[in-house]
mmCIF file of C-alpha atoms and ligand atoms in Angstrom:
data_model
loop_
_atom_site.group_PDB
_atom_site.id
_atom_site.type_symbol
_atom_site.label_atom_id
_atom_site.label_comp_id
_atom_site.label_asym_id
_atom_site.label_seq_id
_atom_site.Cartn_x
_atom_site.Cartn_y
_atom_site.Cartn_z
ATOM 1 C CA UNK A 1 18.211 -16.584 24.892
ATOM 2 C CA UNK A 2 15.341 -16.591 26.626
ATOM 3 C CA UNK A 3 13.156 -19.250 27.872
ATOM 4 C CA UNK A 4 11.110 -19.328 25.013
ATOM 5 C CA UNK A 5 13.736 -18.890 22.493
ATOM 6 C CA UNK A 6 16.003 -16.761 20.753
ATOM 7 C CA UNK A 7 15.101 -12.970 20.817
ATOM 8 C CA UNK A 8 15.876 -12.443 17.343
ATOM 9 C CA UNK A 9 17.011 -14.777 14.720
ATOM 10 C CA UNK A 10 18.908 -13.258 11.591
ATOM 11 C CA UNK A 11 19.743 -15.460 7.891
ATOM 12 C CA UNK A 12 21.940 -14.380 5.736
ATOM 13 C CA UNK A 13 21.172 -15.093 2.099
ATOM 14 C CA UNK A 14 23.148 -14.937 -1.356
ATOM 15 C CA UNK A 15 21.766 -13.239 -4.903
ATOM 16 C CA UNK A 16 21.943 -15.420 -7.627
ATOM 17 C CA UNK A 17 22.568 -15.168 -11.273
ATOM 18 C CA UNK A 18 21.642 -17.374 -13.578
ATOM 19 C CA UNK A 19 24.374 -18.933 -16.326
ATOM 20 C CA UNK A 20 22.204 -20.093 -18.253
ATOM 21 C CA UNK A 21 18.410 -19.880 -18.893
ATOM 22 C CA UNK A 22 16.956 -22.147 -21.060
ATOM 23 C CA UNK A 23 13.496 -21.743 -21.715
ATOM 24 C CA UNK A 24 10.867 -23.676 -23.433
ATOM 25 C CA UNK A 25 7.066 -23.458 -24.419
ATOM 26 C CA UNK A 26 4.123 -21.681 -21.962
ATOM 27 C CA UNK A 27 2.108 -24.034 -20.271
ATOM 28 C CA UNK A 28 -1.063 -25.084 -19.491
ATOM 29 C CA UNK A 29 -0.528 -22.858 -16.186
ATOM 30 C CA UNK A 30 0.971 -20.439 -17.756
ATOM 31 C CA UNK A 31 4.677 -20.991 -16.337
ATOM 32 C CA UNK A 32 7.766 -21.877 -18.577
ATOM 33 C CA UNK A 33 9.267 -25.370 -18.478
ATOM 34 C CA UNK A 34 12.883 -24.416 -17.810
ATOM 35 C CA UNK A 35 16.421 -25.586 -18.047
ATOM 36 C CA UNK A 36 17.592 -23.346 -15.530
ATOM 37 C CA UNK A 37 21.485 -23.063 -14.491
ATOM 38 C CA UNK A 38 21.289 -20.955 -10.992
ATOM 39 C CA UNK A 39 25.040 -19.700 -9.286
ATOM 40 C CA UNK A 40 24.510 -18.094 -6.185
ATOM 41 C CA UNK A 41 26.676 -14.919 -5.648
ATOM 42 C CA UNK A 42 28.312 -13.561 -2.730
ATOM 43 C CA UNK A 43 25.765 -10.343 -2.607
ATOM 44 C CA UNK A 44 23.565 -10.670 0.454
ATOM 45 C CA UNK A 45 20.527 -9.251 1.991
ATOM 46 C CA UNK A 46 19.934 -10.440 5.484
ATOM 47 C CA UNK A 47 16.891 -10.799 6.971
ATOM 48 C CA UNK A 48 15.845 -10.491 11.121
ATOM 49 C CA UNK A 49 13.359 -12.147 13.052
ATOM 50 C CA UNK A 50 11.966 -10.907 16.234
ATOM 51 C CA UNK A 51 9.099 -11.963 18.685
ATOM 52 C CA UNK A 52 6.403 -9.222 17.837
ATOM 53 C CA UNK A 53 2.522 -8.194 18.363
ATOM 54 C CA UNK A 54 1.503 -8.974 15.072
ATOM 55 C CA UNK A 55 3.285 -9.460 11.624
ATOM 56 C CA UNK A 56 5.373 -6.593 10.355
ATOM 57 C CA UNK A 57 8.070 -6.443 7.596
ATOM 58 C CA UNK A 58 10.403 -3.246 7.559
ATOM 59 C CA UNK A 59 13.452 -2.868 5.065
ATOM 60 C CA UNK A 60 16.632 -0.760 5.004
ATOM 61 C CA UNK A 61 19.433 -0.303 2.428
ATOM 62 C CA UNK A 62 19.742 2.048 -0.840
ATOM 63 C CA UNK A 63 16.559 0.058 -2.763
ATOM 64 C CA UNK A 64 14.518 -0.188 0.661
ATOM 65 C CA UNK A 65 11.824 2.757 -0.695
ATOM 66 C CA UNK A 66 11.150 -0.019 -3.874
ATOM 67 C CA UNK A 67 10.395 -3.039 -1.367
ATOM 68 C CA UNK A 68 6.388 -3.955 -0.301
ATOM 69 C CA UNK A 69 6.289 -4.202 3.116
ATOM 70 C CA UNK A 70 2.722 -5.715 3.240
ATOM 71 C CA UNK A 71 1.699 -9.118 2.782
ATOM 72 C CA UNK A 72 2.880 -9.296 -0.593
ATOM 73 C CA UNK A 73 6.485 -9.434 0.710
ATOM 74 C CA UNK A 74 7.663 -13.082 0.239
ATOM 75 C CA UNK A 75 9.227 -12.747 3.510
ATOM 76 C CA UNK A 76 5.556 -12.164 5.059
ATOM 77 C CA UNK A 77 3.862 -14.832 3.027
ATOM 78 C CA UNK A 78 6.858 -17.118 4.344
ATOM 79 C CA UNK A 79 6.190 -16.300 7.765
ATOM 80 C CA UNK A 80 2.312 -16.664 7.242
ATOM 81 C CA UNK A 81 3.033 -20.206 5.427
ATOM 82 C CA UNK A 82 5.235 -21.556 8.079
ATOM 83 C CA UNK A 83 2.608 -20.871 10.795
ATOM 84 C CA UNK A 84 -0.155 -22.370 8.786
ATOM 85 C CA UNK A 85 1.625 -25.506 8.759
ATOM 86 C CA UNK A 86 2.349 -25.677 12.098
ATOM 87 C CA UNK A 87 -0.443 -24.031 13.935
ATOM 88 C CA UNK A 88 1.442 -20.705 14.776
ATOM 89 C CA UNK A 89 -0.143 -17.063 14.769
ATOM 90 C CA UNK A 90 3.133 -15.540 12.819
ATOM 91 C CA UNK A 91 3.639 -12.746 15.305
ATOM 92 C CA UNK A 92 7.082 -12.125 14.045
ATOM 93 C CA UNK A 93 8.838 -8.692 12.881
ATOM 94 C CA UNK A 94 11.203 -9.308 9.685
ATOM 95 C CA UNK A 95 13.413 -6.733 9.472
ATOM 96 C CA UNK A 96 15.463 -7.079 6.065
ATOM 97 C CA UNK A 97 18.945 -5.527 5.317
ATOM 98 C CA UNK A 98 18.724 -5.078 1.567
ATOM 99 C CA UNK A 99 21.696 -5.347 -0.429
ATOM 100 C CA UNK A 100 20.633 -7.203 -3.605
ATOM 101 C CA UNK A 101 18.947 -4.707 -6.223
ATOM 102 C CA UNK A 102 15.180 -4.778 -5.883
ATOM 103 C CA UNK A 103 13.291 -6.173 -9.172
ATOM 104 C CA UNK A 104 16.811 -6.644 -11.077
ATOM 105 C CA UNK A 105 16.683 -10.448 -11.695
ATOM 106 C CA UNK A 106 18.806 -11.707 -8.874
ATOM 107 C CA UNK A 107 16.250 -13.234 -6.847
ATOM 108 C CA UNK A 108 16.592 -10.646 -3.975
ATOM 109 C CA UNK A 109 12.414 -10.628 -3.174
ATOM 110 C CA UNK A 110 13.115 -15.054 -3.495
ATOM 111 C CA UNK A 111 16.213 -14.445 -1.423
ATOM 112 C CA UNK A 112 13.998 -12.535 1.698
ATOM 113 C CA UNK A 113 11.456 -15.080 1.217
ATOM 114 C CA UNK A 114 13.949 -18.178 2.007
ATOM 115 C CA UNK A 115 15.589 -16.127 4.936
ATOM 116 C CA UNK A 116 12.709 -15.464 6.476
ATOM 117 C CA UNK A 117 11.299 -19.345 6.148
ATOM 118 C CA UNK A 118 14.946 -20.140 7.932
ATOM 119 C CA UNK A 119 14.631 -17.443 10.645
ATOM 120 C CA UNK A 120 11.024 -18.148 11.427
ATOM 121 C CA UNK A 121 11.809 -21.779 11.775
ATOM 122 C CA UNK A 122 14.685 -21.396 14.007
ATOM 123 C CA UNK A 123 12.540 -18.405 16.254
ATOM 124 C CA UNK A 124 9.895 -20.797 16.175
ATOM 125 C CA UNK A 125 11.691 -24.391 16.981
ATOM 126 C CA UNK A 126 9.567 -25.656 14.169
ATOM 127 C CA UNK A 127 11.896 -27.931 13.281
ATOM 128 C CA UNK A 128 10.272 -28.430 10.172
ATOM 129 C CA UNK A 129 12.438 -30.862 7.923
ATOM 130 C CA UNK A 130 14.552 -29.616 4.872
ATOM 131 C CA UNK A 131 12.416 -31.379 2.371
ATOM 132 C CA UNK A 132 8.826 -29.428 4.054
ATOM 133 C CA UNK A 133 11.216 -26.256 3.974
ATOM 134 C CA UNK A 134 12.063 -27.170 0.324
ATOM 135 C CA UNK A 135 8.168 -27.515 -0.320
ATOM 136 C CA UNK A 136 7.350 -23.933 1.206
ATOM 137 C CA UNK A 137 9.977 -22.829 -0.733
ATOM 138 C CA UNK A 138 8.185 -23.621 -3.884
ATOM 139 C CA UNK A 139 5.142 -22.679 -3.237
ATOM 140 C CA UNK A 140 6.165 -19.275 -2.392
ATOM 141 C CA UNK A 141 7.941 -18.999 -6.144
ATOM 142 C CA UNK A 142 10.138 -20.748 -8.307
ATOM 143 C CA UNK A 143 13.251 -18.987 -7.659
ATOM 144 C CA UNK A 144 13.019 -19.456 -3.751
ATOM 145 C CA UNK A 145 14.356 -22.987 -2.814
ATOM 146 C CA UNK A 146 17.335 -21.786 -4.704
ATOM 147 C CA UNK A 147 18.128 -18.844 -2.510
ATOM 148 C CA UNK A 148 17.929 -21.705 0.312
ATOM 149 C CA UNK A 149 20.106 -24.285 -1.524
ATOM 150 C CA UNK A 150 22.554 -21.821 -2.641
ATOM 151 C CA UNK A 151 25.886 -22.840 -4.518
ATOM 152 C CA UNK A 152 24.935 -24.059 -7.851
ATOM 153 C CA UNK A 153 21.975 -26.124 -9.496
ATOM 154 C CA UNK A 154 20.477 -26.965 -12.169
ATOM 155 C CA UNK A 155 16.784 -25.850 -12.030
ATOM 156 C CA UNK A 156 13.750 -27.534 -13.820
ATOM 157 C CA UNK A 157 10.445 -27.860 -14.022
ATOM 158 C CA UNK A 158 9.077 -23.974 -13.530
ATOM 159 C CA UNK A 159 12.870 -23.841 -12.059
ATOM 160 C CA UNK A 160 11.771 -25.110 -8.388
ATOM 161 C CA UNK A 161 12.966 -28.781 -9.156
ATOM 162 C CA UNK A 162 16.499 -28.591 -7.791
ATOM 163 C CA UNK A 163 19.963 -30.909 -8.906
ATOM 164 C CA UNK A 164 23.096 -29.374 -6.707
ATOM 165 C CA UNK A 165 26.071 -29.102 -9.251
ATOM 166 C CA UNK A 166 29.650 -28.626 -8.940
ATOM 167 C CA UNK A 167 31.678 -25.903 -9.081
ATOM 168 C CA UNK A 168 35.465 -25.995 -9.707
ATOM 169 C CA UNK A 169 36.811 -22.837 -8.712
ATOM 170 C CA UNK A 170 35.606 -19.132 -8.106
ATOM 171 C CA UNK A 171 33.908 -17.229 -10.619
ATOM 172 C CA UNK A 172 34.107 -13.088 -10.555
ATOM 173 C CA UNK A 173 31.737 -10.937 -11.450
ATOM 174 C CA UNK A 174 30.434 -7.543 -12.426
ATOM 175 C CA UNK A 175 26.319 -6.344 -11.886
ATOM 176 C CA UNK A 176 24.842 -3.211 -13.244
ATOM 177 C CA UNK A 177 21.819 -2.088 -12.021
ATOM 178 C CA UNK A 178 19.564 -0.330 -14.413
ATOM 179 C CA UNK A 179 17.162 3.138 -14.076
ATOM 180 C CA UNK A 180 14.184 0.893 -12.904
ATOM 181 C CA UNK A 181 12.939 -2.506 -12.625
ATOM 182 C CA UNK A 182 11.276 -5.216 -14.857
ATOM 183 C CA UNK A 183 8.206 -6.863 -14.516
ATOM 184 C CA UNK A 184 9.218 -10.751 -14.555
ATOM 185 C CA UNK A 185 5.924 -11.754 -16.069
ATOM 186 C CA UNK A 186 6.136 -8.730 -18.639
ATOM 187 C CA UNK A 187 9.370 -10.285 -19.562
ATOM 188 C CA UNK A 188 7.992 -13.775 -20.068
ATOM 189 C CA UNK A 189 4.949 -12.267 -22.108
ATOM 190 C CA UNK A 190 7.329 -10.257 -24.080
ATOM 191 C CA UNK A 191 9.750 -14.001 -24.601
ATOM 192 C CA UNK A 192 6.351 -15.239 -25.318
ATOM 193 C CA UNK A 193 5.179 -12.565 -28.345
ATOM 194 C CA UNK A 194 8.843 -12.674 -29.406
ATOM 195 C CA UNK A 195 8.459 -16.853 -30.125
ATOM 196 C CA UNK A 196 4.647 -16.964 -31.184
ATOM 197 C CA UNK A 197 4.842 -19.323 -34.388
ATOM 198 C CA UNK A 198 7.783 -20.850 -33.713
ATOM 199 C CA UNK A 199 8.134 -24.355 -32.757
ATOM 200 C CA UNK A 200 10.475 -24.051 -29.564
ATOM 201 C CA UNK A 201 12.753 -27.322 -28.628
ATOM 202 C CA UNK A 202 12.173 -28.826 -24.905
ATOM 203 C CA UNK A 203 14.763 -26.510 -22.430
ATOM 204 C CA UNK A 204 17.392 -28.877 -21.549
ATOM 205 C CA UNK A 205 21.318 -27.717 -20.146
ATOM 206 C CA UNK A 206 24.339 -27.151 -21.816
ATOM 207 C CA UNK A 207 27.214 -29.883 -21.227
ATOM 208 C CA UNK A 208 29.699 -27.631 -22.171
ATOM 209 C CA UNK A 209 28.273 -25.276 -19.635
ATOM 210 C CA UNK A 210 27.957 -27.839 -16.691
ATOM 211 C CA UNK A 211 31.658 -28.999 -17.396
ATOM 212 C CA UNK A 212 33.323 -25.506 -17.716
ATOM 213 C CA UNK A 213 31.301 -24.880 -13.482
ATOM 214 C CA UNK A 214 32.475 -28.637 -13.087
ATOM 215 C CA UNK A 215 36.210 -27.112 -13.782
ATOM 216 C CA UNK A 216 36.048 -23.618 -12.572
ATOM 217 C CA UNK A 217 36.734 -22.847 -16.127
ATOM 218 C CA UNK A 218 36.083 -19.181 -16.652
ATOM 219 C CA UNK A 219 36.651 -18.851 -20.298
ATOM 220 C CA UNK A 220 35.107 -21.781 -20.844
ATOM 221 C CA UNK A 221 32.049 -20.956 -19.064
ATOM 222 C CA UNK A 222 31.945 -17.492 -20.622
ATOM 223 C CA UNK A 223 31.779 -19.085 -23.996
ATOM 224 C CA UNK A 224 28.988 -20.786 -22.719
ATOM 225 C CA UNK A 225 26.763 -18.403 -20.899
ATOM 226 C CA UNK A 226 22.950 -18.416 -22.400
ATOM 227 C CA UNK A 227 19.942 -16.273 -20.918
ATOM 228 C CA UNK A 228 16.286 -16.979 -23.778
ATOM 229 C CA UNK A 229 14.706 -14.167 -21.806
ATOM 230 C CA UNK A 230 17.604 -11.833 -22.886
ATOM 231 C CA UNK A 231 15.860 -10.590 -26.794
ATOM 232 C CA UNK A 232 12.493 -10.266 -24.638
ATOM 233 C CA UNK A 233 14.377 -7.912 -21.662
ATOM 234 C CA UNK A 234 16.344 -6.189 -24.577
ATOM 235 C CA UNK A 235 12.735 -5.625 -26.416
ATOM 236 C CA UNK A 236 11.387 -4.145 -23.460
ATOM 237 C CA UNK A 237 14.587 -2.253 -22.079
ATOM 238 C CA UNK A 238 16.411 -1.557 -25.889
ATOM 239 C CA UNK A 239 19.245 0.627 -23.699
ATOM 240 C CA UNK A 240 20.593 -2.516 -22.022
ATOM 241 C CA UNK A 241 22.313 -3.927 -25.341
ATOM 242 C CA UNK A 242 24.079 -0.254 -24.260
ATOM 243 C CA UNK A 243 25.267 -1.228 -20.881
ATOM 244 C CA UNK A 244 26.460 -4.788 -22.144
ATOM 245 C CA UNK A 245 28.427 -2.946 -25.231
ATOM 246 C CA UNK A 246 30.294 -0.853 -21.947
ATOM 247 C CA UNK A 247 30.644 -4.277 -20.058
ATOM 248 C CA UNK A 248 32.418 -5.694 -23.369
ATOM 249 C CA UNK A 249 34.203 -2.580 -24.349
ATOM 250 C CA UNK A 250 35.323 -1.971 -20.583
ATOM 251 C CA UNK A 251 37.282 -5.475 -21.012
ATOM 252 C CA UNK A 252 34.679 -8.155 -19.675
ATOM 253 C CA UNK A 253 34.726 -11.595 -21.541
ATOM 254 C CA UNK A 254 30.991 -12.092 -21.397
ATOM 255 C CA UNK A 255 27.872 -9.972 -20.437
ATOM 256 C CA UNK A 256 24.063 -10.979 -20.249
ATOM 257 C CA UNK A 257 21.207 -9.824 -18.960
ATOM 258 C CA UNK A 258 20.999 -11.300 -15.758
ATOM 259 C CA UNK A 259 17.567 -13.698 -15.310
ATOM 260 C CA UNK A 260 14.234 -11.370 -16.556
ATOM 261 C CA UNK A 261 16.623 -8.537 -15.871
ATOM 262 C CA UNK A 262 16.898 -5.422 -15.919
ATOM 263 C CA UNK A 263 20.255 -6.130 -13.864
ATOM 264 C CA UNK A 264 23.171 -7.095 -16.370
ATOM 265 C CA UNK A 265 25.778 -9.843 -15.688
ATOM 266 C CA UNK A 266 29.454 -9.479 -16.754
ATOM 267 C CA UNK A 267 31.865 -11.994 -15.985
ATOM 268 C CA UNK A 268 35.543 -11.572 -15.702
ATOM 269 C CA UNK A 269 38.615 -13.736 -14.854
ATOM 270 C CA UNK A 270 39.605 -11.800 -11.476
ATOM 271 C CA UNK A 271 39.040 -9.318 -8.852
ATOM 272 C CA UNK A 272 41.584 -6.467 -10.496
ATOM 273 C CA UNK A 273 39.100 -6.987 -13.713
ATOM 274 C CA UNK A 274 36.123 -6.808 -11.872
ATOM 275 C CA UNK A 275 37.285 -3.386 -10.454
ATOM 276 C CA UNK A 276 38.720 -2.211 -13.594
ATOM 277 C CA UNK A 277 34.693 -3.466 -15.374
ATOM 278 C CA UNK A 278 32.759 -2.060 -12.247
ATOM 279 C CA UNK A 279 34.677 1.788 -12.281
ATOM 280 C CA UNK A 280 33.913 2.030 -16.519
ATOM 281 C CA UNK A 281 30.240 0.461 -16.266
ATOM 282 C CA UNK A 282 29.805 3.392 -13.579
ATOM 283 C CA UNK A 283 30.043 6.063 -15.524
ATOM 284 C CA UNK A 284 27.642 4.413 -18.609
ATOM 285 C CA UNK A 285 24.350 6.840 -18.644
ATOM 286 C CA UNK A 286 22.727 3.622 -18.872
ATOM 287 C CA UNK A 287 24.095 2.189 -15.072
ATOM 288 C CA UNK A 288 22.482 3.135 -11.779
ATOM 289 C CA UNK A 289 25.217 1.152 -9.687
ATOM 290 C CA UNK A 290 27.341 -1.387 -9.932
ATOM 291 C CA UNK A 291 28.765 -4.633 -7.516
ATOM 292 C CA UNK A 292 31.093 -7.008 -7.785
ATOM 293 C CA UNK A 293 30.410 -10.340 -6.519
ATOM 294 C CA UNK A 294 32.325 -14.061 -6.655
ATOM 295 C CA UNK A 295 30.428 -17.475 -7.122
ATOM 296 C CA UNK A 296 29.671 -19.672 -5.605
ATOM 297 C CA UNK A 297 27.830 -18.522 -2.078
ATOM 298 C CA UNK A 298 26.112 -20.385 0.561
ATOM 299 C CA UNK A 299 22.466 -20.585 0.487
ATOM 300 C CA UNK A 300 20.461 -18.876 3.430
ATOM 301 C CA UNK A 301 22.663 -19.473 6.613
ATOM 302 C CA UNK A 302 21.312 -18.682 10.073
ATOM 303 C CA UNK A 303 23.889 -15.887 11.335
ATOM 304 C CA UNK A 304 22.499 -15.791 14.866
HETATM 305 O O1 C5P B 401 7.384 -18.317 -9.619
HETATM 306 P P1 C5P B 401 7.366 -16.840 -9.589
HETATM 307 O O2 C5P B 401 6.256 -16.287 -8.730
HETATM 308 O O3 C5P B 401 8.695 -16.216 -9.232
HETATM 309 O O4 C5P B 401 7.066 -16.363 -11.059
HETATM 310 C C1 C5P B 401 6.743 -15.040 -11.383
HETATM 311 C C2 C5P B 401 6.146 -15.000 -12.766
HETATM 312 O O5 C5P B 401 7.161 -15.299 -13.745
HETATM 313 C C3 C5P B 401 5.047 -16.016 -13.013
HETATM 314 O O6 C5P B 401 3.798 -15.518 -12.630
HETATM 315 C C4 C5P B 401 5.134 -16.215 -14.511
HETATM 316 O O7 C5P B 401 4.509 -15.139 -15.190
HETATM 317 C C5 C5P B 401 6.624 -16.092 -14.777
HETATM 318 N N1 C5P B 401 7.320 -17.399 -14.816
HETATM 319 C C6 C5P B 401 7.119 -18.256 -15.875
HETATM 320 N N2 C5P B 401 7.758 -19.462 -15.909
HETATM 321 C C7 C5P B 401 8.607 -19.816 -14.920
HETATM 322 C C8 C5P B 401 8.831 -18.964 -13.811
HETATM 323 C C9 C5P B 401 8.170 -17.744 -13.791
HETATM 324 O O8 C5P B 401 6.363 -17.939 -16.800
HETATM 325 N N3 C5P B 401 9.233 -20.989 -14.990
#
């Protein structure tokens, strides 16, 4: 410590996958009215802080070539939004330890967005208040006050309007990462060609889905599990109906695409399944790499 604060400051922050995605009509500005079940998982990227000249974002870990490091990095904007609201030049450089796939639909650019929010307000003795972290949070994307809640919520709205749920137990899973990313607005335009003429009902969450988290009911909640953007990821990505065949052939109850994908989600009842899943999904043409992760996780936790 020094006496102008901490040197560096570092968050750690979960992935999340969502359980189910309920997803209703475009609107007027052009975001999806959602019913949106989030479960944070115990993958983490973690994101540093330090005191700098000017604002500068570097990234290591196996995805770090895929990651922006310009302004377009939520973790930037974050920084830059923070210092807005409190009359601070962000002279801060974010140094992110990637371990959540890059552009796989597990929130990872949401997840370095939220860390950085934390770690600049704790560099900074902001002391902004939860609820004007909450707000940042949503204005730098819908997934992103998620990644700072953590645990498990029910998302509506555009997914940024948060209800904490509970969870009964420990849920394992599986994650394949696909040859690429997706585009989550090309999967949204794609959900939105694939229901043009249809009349589509107002998103709203499963019961049976909340009580089987409520529980820690793992067969119950893979009975359950519901992603609408999975047809439009499939559409666009037609060799990930492969890698969920492998998931269900290697032994896993349940698979889905996980969020706008192209990351699939299998989950199984224990840790010996999730090994036995994660060694047979790794040698499908269609896998890049897979991780195995338990829910739920802590949102983004200063470390430092
Ligand atoms: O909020 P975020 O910046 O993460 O959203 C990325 C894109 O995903 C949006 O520009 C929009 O195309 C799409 N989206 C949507 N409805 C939502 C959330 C995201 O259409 N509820």
């Amino acid at each position: 410590m020094s006496a102008t604060g901490p040197a560096g400051v570092t968050v750690r922050v979960p992935a999340k996958v969502n359980v189910q995605l309920a997803v209703g009509a475009a609107r007027a500005d052009g975001f999806h009215d959602l019913a949106n079940v989030f479960l944070a998982v115990s993958l983490y990227d973690r994101v540093t802080a330090t005191p700098a000249e000017e604002l500068r974002v570097t990234c290591a870990g196996p995805d770090a070539d895929q990651v922006p490091l310009d302004r377009t990095n939520l973790a930037a904007r974050a920084a830059e939004l923070l210092g807005a609201r409190h009359g601070i030049e962000p002279r801060v450089h974010l140094h992110i330890d990637k371990a959540i796939p890059v552009a796989g639909g597990m929130a990872g650019g949401s997840a370095d967005g939220a860390a950085a929010l934390l770690a600049c307000d704790a560099l900074w003795g902001t002391g902004a208040s939860r609820e004007e972290l909450l707000d940042i949070c949503a204005e730098l994307g819908s997934d992103v006050p998620f990644s700072l809640v953590g645990g498990a919520a029910l998302g509506t709205g555009r997914g940024e309007l948060l209800t904490p749920l509970e969870t009964g137990g420990t849920f394992h899973w599986v994650f394949a990462t696909a040859h690429g990313g997706l585009s989550t607005p090309a999967v949204f335009r794609e959900f939105d060609r694939l229901a043009e003429g249809r009349d589509l009902p107002v998103p709203a969450a499963s019961q049976d889905l909340l009580d089987a988290l409520a529980k820690g009911d793992t067969q119950g909640l893979a009975a359950a599990l519901v992603n609408d953007l999975q047809p439009a990821a499939l559409s666009l990505r037609p060799e990930l109906a492969d890698t969920l065949a492998a998931g269900r052939a290697a032994g896993a109850p349940a698979a889905l695409v996980s969020g706008s994908g192209p990351t699939t989600a299998f989950l199984v009842p224990d840790a010996e399944s999730a090994a036995r899943v994660a060694a047979a999904l790794a040698a499908a043409p269609t896998v890049r790499t897979t991780r195995t992760a338990t829910s739920p996780a802590r949102g983004a936790t200063v470390v430092t």
